[in-house]
C-alpha cells in the first residue's frame, strides 16, 4: 500500500518515472500476496500514468490486464476513467 500511495504522490508531483516504478513495484507485491483487487487497482493506475508518460503503446497492456483483474464496482471512478482511457488508447492504436 505504501508503494502505491507514494507512486500516486510522485505522479501528482509530475515525477512520472518514479511514479511508474513505484506503481509497478506495488503491483508485483500485491500479485505475490495474491491480493487480486489491489493488484488490479495498481495495474489500472499504472496504465493511466503510462498513458501520460509513454502514450497508448505503454498503457494498453496494464489497462487490459487491470480491467480483467479488478472488480469495477469496488472503485467505480477508477473503472470509468480507466475504461475511457483504454478506449482512447485503442482508438489511437487503430484497434
Tab-separated table of N, CA and C in Angstrom, residues 6-16 18:
chain	number	residue	atom	x	y	z
A	6	UNK	N	2.857	6.306	-2.422
A	6	UNK	CA	3.971	7.173	-2.819
A	6	UNK	C	4.004	7.319	-4.338
A	7	UNK	N	3.663	6.263	-5.055
A	7	UNK	CA	3.583	6.343	-6.511
A	7	UNK	C	2.561	7.374	-6.967
A	8	UNK	N	1.414	7.406	-6.304
A	8	UNK	CA	0.396	8.406	-6.631
A	8	UNK	C	0.877	9.816	-6.298
A	9	UNK	N	1.583	9.934	-5.191
A	9	UNK	CA	2.142	11.238	-4.816
A	9	UNK	C	3.146	11.715	-5.860
A	10	UNK	N	4.036	10.833	-6.287
A	10	UNK	CA	5.023	11.193	-7.310
A	10	UNK	C	4.337	11.573	-8.619
A	11	UNK	N	3.267	10.893	-8.955
A	11	UNK	CA	2.510	11.200	-10.162
A	11	UNK	C	1.948	12.620	-10.062
A	12	UNK	N	1.374	12.953	-8.925
A	12	UNK	CA	0.836	14.300	-8.711
A	12	UNK	C	1.931	15.361	-8.770
A	13	UNK	N	3.131	15.003	-8.356
A	13	UNK	CA	4.261	15.925	-8.376
A	13	UNK	C	4.877	16.058	-9.764
A	14	UNK	N	4.400	15.262	-10.711
A	14	UNK	CA	4.938	15.305	-12.065
A	14	UNK	C	6.204	14.493	-12.232
A	15	UNK	N	6.509	13.657	-11.274
A	15	UNK	CA	7.704	12.805	-11.344
A	15	UNK	C	7.268	11.423	-11.826
A	16	UNK	N	6.896	11.371	-13.104
A	16	UNK	CA	6.243	10.180	-13.636
A	16	UNK	C	7.153	8.970	-13.703
A	18	UNK	N	9.398	8.044	-11.537
A	18	UNK	CA	9.359	7.454	-10.200
A	18	UNK	C	7.986	6.837	-9.923
